[in-house]
Short mmCIF file of C-alpha atoms and ligand atoms in Angstrom, two decimals:
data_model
loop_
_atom_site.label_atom_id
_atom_site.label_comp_id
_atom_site.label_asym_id
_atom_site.label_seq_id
_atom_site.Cartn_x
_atom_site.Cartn_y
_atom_site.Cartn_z
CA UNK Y 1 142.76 116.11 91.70
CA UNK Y 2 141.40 113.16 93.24
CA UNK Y 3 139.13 112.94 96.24
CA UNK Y 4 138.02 109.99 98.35
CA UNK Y 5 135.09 110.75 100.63
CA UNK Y 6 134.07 108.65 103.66
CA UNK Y 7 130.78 107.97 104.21
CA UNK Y 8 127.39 106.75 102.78
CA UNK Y 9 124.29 108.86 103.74
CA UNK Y 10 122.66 112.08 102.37
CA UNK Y 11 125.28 114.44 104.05
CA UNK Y 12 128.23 112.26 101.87
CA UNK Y 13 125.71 112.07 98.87
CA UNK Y 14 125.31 116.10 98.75
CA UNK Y 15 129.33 116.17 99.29
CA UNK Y 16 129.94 113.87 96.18
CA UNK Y 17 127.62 115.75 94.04
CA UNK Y 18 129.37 119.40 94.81
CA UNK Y 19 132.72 118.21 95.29
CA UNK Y 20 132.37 116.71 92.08
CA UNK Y 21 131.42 119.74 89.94
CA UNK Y 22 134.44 121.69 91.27
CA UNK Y 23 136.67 121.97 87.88
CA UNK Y 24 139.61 121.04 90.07
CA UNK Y 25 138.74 117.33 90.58
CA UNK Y 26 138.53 114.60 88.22
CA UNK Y 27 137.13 111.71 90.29
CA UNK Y 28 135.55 111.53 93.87
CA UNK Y 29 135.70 108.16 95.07
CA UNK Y 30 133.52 106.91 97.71
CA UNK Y 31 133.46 104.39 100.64
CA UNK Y 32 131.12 102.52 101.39
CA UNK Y 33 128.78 105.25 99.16
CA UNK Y 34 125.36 104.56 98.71
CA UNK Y 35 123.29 104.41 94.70
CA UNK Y 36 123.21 107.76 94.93
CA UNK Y 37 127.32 108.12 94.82
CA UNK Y 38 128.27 105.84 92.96
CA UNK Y 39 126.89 107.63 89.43
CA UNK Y 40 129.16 110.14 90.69
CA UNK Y 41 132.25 107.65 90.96
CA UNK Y 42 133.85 104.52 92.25
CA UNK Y 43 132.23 103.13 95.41
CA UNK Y 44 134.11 100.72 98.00
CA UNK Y 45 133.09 97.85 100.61
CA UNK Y 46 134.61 99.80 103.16
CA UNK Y 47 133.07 100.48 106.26
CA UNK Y 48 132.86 104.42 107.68
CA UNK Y 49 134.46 102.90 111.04
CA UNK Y 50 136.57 100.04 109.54
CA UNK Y 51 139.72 102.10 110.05
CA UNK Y 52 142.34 99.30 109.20
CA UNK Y 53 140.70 99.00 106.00
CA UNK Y 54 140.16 102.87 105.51
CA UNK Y 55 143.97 103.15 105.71
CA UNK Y 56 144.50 100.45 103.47
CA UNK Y 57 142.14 102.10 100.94
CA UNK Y 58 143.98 105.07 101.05
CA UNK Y 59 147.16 103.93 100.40
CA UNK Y 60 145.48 101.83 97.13
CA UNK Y 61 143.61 104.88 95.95
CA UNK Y 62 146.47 107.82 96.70
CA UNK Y 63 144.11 110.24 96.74
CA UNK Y 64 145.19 114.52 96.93
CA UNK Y 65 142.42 114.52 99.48
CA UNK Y 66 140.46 112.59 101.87
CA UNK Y 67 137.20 114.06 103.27
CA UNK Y 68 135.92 112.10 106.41
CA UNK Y 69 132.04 112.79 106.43
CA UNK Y 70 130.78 110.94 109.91
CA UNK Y 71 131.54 111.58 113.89
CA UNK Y 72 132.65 107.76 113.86
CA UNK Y 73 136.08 107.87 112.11
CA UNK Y 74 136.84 110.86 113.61
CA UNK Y 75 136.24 109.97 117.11
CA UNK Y 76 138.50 106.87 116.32
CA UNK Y 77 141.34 109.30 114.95
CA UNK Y 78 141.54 108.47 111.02
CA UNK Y 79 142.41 111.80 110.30
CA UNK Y 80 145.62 111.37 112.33
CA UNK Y 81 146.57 108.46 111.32
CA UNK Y 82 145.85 109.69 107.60
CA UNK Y 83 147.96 112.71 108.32
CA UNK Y 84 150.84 110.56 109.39
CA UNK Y 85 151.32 108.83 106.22
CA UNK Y 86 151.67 112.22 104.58
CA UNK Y 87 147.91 112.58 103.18
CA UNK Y 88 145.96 116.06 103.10
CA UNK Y 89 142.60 114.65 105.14
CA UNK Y 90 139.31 117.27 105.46
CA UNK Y 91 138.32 116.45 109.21
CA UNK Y 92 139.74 117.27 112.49
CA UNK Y 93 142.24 115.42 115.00
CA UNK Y 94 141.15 113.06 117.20
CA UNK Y 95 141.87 114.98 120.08
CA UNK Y 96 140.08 117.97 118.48
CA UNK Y 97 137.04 115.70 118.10
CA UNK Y 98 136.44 115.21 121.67
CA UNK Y 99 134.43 118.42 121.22
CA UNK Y 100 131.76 116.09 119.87
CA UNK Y 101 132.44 112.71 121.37
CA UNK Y 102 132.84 114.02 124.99
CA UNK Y 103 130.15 116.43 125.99
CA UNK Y 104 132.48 117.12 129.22
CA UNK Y 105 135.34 117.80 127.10
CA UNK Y 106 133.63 120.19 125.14
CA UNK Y 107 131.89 122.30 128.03
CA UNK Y 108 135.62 121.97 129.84
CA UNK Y 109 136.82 123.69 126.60
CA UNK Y 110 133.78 126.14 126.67
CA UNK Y 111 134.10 126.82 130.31
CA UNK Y 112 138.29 127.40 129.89
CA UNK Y 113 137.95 129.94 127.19
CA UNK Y 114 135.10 132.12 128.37
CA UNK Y 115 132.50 130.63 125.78
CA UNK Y 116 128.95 130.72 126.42
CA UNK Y 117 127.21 127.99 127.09
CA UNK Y 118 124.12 126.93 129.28
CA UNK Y 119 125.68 126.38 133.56
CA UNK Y 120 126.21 122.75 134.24
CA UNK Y 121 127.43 119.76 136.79
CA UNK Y 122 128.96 116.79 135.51
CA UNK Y 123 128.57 113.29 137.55
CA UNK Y 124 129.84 109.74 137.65
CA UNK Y 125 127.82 109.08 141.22
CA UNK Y 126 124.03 108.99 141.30
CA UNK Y 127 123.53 110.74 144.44
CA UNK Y 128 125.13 113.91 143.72
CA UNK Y 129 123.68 114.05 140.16
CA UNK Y 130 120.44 114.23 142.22
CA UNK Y 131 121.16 116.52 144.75
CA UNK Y 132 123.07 118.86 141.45
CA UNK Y 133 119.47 118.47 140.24
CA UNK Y 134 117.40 119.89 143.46
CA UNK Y 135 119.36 123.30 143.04
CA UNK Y 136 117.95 123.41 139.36
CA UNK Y 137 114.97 124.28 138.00
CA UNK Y 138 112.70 122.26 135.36
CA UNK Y 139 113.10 121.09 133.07
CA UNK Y 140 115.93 119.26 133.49
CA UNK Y 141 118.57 118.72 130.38
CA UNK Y 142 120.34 115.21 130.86
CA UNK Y 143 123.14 114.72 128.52
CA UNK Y 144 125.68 110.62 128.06
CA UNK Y 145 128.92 112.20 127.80
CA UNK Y 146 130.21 110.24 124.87
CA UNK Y 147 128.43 109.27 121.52
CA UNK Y 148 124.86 108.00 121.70
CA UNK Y 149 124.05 108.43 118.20
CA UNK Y 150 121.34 111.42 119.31
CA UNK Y 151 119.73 109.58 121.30
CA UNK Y 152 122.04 110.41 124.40
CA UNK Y 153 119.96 113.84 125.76
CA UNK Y 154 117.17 113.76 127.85
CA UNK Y 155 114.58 116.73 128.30
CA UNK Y 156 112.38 115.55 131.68
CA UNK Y 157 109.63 117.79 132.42
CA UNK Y 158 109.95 116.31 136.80
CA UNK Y 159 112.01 115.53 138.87
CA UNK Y 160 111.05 112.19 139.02
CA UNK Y 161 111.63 111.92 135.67
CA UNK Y 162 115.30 112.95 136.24
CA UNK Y 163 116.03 111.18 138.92
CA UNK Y 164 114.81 107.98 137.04
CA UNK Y 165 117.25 109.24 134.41
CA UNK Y 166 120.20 109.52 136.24
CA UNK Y 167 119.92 106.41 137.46
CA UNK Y 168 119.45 104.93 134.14
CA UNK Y 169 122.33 106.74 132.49
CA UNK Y 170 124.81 105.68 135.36
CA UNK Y 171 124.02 102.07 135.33
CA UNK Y 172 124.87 101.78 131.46
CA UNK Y 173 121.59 102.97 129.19
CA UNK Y 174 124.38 103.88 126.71
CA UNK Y 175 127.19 101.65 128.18
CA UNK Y 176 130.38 103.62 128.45
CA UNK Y 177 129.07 107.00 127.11
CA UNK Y 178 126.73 107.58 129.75
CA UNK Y 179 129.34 106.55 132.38
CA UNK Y 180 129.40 110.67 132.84
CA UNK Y 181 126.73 112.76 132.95
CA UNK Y 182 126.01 116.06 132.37
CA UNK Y 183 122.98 118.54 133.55
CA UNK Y 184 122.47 121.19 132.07
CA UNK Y 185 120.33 124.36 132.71
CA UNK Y 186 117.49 124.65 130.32
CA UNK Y 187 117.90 127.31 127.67
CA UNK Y 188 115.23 128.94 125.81
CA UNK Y 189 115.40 130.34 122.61
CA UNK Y 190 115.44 129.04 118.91
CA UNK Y 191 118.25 126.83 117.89
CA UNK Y 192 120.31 127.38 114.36
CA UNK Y 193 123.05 125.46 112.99
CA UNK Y 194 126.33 126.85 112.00
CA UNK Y 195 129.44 125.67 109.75
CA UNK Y 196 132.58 126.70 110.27
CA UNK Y 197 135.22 125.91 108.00
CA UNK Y 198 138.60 125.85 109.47
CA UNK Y 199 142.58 125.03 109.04
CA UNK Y 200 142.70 125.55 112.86
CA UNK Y 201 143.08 129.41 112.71
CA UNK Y 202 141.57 130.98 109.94
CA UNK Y 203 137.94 130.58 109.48
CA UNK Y 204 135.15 131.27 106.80
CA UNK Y 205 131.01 130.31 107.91
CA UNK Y 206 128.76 129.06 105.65
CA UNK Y 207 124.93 130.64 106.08
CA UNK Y 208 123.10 130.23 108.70
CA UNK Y 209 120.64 126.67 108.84
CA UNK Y 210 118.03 125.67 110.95
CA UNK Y 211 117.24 121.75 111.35
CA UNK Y 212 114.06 119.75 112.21
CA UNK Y 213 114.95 117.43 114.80
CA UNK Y 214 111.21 116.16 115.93
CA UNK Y 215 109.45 113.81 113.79
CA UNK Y 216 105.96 114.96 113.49
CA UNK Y 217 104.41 118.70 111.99
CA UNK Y 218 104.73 121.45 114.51
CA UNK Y 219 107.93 119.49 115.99
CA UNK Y 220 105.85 117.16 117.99
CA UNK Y 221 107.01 113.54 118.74
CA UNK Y 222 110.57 112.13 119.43
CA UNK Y 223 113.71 113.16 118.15
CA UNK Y 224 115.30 111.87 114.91
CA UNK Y 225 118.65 112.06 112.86
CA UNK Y 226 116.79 115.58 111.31
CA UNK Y 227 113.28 115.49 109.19
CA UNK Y 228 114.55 118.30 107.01
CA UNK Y 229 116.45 121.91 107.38
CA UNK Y 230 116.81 125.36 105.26
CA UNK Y 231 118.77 128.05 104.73
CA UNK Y 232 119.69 130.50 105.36
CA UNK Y 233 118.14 130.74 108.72
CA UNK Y 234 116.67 134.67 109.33
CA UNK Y 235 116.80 133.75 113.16
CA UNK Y 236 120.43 134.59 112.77
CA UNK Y 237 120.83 138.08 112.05
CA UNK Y 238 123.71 139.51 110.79
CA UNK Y 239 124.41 140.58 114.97
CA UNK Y 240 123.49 137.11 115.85
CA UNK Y 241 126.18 136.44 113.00
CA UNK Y 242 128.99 138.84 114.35
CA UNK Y 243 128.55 137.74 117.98
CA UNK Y 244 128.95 133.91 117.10
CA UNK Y 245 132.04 134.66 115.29
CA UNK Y 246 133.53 136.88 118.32
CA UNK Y 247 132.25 135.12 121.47
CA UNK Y 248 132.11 131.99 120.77
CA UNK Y 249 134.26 130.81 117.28
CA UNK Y 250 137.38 132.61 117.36
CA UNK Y 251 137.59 131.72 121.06
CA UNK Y 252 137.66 128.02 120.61
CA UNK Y 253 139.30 128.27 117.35
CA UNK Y 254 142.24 130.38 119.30
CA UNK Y 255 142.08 128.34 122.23
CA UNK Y 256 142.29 124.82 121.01
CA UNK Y 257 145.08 126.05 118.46
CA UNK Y 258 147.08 127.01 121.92
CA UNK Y 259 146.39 123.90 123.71
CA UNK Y 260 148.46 121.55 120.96
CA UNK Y 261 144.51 120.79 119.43
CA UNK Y 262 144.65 122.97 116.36
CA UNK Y 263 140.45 121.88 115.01
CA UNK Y 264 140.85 120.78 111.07
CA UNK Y 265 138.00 120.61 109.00
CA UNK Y 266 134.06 121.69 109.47
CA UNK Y 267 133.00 122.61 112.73
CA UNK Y 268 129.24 122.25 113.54
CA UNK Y 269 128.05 124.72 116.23
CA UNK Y 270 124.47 124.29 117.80
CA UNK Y 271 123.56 127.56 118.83
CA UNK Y 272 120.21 128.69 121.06
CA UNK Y 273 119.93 132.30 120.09
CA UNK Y 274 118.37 133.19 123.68
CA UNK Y 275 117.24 136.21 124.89
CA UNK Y 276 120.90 136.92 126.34
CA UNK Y 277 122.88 136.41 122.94
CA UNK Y 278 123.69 133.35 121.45
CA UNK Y 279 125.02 130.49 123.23
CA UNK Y 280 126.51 126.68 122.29
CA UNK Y 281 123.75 124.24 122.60
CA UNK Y 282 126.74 121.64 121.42
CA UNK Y 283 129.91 121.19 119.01
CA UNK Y 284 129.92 118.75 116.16
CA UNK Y 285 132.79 117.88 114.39
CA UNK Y 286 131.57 117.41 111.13
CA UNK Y 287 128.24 118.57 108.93
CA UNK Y 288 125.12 118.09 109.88
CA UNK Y 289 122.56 115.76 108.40
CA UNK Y 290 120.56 116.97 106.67
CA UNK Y 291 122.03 120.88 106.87
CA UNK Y 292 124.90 119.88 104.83
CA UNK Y 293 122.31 118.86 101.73
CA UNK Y 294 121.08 122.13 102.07
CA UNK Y 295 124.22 124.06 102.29
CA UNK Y 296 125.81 121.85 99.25
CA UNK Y 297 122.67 122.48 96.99
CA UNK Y 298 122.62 126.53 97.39
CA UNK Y 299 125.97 127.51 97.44
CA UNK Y 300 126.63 128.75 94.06
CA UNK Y 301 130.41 128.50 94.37
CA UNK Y 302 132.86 126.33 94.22
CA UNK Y 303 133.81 124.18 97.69
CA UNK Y 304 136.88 122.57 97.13
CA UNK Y 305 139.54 125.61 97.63
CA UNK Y 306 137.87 126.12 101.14
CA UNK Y 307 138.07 122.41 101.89
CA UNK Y 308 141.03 122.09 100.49
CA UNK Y 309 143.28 125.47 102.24
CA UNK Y 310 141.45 123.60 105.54
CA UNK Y 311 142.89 120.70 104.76
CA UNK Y 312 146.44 122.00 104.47
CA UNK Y 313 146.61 124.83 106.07
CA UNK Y 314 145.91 127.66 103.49
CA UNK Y 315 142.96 129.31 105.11
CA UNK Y 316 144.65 131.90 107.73
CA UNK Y 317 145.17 135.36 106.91
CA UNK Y 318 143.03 134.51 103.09
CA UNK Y 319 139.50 134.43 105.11
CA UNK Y 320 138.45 137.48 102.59
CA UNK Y 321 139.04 135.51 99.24
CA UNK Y 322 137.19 132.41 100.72
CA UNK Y 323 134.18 134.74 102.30
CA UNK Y 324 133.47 136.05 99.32
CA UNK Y 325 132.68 132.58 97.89
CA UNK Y 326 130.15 131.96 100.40
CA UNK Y 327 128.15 135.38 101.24
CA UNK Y 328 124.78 135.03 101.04
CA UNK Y 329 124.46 136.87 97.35
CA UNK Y 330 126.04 133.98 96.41
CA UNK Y 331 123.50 131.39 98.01
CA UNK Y 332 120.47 130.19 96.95
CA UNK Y 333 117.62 129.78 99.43
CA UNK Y 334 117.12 126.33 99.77
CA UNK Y 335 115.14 123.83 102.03
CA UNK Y 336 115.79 120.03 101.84
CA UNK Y 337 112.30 117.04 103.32
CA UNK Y 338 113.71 113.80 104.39
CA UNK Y 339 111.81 111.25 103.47
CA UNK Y 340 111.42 108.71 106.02
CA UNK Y 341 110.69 104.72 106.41
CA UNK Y 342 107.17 104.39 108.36
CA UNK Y 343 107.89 103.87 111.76
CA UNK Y 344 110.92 105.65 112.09
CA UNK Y 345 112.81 106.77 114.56
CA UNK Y 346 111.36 103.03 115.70
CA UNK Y 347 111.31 100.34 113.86
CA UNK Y 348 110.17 100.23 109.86
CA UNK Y 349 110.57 98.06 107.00
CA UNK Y 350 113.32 97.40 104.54
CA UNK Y 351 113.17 96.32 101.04
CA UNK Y 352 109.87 98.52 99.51
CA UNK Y 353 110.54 99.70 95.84
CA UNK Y 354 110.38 103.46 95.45
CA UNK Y 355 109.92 104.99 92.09
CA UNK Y 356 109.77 108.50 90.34
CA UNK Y 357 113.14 109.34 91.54
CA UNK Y 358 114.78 110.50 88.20
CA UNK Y 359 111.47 112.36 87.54
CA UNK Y 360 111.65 114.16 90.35
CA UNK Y 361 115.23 115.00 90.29
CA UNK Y 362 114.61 116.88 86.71
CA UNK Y 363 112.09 119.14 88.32
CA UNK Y 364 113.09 122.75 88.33
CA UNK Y 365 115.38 123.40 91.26
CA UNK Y 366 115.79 119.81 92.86
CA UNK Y 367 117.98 117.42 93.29
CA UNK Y 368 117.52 114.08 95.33
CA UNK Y 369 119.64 112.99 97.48
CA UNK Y 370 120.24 109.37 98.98
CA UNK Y 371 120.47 108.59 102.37
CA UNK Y 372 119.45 104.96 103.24
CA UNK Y 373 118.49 103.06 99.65
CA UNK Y 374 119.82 100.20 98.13
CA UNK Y 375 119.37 98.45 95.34
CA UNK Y 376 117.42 95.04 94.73
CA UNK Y 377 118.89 91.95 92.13
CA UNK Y 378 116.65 93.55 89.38
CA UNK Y 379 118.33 97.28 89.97
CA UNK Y 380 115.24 98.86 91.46
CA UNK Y 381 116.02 101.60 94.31
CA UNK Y 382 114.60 99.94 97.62
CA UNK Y 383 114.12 101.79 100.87
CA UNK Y 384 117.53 100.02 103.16
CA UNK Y 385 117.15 102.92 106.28
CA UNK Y 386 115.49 105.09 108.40
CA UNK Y 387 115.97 108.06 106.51
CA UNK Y 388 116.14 107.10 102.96
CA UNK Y 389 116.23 110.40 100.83
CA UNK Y 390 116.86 113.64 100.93
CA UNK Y 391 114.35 115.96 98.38
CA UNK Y 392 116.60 119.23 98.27
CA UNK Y 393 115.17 121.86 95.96
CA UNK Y 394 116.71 125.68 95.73
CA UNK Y 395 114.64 128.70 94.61
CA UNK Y 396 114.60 132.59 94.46
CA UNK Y 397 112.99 132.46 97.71
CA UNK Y 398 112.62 130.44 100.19
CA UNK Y 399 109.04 130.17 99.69
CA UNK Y 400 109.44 128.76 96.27
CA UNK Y 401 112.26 126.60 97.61
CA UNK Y 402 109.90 124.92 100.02
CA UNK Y 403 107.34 124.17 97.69
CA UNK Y 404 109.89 123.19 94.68
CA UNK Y 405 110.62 120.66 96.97
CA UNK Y 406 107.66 119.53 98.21
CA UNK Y 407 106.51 119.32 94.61
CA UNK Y 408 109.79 116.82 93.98
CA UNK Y 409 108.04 114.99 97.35
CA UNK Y 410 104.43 114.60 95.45
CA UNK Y 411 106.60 113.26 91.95
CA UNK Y 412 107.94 110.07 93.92
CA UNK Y 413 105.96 106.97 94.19
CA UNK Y 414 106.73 105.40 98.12
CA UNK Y 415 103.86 104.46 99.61
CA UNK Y 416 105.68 103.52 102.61
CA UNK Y 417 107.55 106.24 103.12
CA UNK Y 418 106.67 109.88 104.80
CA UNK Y 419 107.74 113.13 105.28
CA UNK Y 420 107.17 115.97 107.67
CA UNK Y 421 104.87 118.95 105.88
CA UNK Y 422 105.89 121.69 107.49
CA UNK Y 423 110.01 122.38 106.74
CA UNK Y 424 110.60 126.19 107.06
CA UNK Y 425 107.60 126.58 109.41
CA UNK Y 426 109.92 129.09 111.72
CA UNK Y 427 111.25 131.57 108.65
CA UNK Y 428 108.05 131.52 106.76
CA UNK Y 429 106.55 132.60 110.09
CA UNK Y 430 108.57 135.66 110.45
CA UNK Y 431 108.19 136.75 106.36
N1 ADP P 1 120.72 123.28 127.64
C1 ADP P 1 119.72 123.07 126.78
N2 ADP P 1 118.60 123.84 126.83
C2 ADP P 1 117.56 123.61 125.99
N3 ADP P 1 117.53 122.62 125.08
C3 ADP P 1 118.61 121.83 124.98
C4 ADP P 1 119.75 122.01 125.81
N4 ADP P 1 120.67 121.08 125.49
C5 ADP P 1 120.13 120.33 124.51
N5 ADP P 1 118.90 120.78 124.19
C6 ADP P 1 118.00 120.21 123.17
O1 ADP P 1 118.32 118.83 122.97
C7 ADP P 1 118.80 118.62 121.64
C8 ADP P 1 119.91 117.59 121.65
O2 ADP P 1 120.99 118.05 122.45
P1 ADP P 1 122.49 118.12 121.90
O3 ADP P 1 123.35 118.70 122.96
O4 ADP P 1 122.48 118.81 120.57
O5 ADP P 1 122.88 116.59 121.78
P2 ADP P 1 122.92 115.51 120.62
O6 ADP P 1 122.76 116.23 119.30
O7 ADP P 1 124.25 114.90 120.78
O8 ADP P 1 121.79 114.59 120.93
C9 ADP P 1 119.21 119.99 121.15
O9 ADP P 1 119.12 120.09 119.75
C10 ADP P 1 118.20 120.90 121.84
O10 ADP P 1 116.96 120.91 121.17
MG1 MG P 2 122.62 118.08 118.56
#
C-alpha cells in the first residue's frame, strides 16, 4: 500500500523510516518532508497547514492511507475533511482534537468523565483570575487555552508574578489562545509520556517515555520543543501502567466515543505520576517530538497494522493481537539527543554546514534523524531550525543506548550546534 505522511520534522522523519520498512507498503510519500524523508520517498511543496492544497494532494496521490503527524492540521480538521472524500486518514477528528487545542475543552472532558487531573478555574476577566489565584497556593500554573506552540504555560514562583501574567495573557500575549485562561494547582511528581493508539474504542499503548523539556543539563533554563527522551520510562511501573489505562484512558476513550467524538489516531497523554496516582498533566493529539523517534527506533515490530486497524476501525475487541506487537520484550531500550542551533529556544543561525552525518548513522545502534536541515545549492546538509537532528541510538540497555548515542553525537562535525549531556539522567538514577 501507499502512504502519504504529513509533516516535516524528526517526529515525521522517524515515521517515514518505520512506516517504510513495514512489508505492507511500497512507497511513503511525504509533504513538505525534510532531506531526511525524501531518501525514503517522494517529497511535496505542501505546507503541514496548507489544507486546500493537502486535499488537493490527496486526491493526486490516492493514497490507502494518510498519516497527519502535527497538532496544526488537525486542529484545522484535515482528517475530516479527508474522511469525507472516502480516504482511511491516521489522526483524530477535529472535534476530538480540541483535547489538545483547547486546554478548557480538555479539562471539561476530564472533569465530565471522572478523570484525574490537577483542580482548576478557567477565566476570560482579569479580576477573578486574580482573586481564583489568592485561594491557591504557589506556585501558580498559568495555562492560553488554545495553541501557543509550548510556549502557552506559565510556572510563576509569586503572586506578583501571576498577577502580571494574567494580565498579560488576557490582553492578547498569544492573541486568541490566551483569550481563556486556565490555573491550575501545582502538581508534584515526575512527568512520563504515553501513546495510545486508538480507532476510538479499542486501544493498544506503546512503552512508557519520558521527555526533556528544559534546555540546559539538570533541566535548568527555559522550555523547548524537547532536548531529547527515552524509553521505556521505569517511573511507570507496570501499576502506574494499569491505573493509566483504567482511570484515566478507557474513560476518555469511552466517553468521547459517547459524546458523537469517537478520538482516531495516537493519543499523547502527559502524565505526573504524583504521590496520589497518576494524573493528566495534558492531552496531545498526536506524537510527541522527540518521544515518537524514540518509540519508532525500538519497537521491533511492525507499525502499520496498528496504524492502520486505527485508521479504519479494526482495533476493538483485537487489542491482544496488537499488544503483543508492542510489549516491552519486543522493545529495545532506546534514548534519542536533539541536537540544537546555538541560541535556541531564542534566536540562532541558519545556513552552517554540518558533516559526519552518514558516519554517524552507520554506528552500531543509531540512526539520525532530521528535524530542521536543509540543503544548500552544492547539496551539503545545512542547519534550517531550532532543532535540527535527532541522534536516536537503541541498545541492550539503556545504558548502552545512551552512550551509543552520544557516541553518534561526538561522530558529527557542527560546531554550531549543541546538545544537552545528560538524556536518561532520571532512569539511570534509579538503576
Ligand atoms: N498542574 C501542573 N503542575 C505541575 N507542573 C505542570 C502543571 N501543568 C503543566 N506543568 C508543567 O508545564 C509543562 C507544560 O504544560 P502542558 O500542560 O504540558 O502544556 P504545553 O505542552 O501545551 O505547553 C508540563 O510539561 C509540566 O512540566
Ligand atoms: Mg506538554
Amino acid at each position: 500500500m501507499n502512504i502519504l505522511l504529513i509533516g516535516s520534522g524528526g517526529r515525521e522523519h522517524a515515521l517515514a523510516w518505520k512506516i517504510d520498512q513495514s512489508p505492507l507498503v511500497d512507497v511513503v510519500h511525504s509533504t513538505p518532508g525534510n532531506p531526511g524523508m525524501d531518501v525514503i520517498g517522494p517529497c511535496f511543496d505542501v505546507a503541514a497547514d496548507d489544507i486546500d492544497n493537502l486535499v488537493k494532494l490527496t486526491l493526486q496521490v490516492e493514497p490507502d492511507l494518510v498519516v497527519i503527524g502535527p497538532e496544526a492540521p488537525l486542529a484545522l480538521g484535515l482528517a475530516d475533511i479527508l474522511r469525507a472524500r472516502g480516504f482511511d486518514v491516521f489522526g483524530p477528528s477535529r472535534l476530538a482534537a480540541q483535547l489538545e487545542s483547547s486546554k478548557s475543552f480538555s479539562k471539561a472532558r476530564m472533569m465530565a468523565y471522572g478523570v484525574p487531573t490537577a483542580a482548576y478555574g478557567e477565566f476570560t476577566t482579569p479580576a477573578l483570575a486574580k482573586s481564583f489565584l489568592r485561594t491557591m497556593e504557589a506556585p501558580f500554573v498559568l495555562k492560553a487555552d488554545g495553541l501557543a506552540a509550548g510556549k502557552g504555560v506559565v510556572i510563576a514562583e509569586t503572586l506578583e508574578q501571576a498577577d502580571a501574567e494574567v494580565d498579560d495573557m488576557l490582553s492578547g500575549k498569544f492573541g486568541d489562545a490566551s483569550a481563556t485562561l486556565i490555573i491550575e494547582e501545582f502538581m508534584h511528581g515526575e512527568e512520563a509520556s504515553i501513546f495510545v493508539i486508538t480507532d476510538g474504542h479499542g486501544a493498544v499503548y506503546l512503552p512508557a517515555a519520558q521527555d526533556h523539556k528544559r534546555v540546559g543539563d539538570g533541566d535548568t533554563g527555559p522550555n523547548t520543543g524537547g532536548m531529547g527522551a527515552y524509553a521505556p520510562a521505569p517511573v511507570v511501573t507496570q501499576a502506574v501502567m494499569d491505573r493509566i489505562k483504567s482511570e484515566i484512558v478507557q474513560p476518555m476513550l469511552k466517553g468521547m466515543a459517547k459524546d458523537g467524538m469517537p478520538y482516531q489516531g495516537v493519543l499523547y497523554v502527559g502524565v505526573m505520576v504524583t504521590g496520589d496516582g497518576p494524573k493528566v498533566v495534558e492531552f496531545n493529539a498526536r506524537f510527541g517530538d522527540p518521544e515518537c523517534q524514540v518509540l519508532m527506533k525500538g519497537l521491533a515490530g511492525d507499525i502499520v497494522p496498528a496504524i492502520l486497524a486505527a485508521a479504519t476501525g479494526g482495533l476493538d475487541g483485537n487489542e491482544d493481537a496488537f499488544e503483543s506487537l508492542f510489549e516491552l520484550e519486543r522493545f529495545d531500550p532506546t534514548a534519542t539527543v536533539v541536537l540544537a542551533s546555538e541560541g535556541y529556544p531564542g534566536s540562532y543561525a541558519r545556513g552552517s554546514v554540518i558533516n559526519g552525518l552518514a558516519e554517524a548513522n552507520n554506528m552500531p545502534g543509531v540512526t539520525v534523524f532530521h528535524a530542521g536541515t536543509d540543503r544548500d545549492s552544492e547539496g551539503a546538509i545545512v542547519a534550517a531550525g531550532g532543532r535540527v537532528l535527532n541522534v536516536t541510538a537503541s541498545g541492550a540497555s539503556l545504558e548502552e543506548a545512551i552512550s551509543r548515542a552520544y557516541a553518534g553525537v561526538d561522530r558529527i562535525d557542527w560546531p554550531e550546534g549543541f546538545c544537552r549531556r545528560d538524556i536518561g539522567w532520571r532512569a539511570l538514577k534509579r538503576s
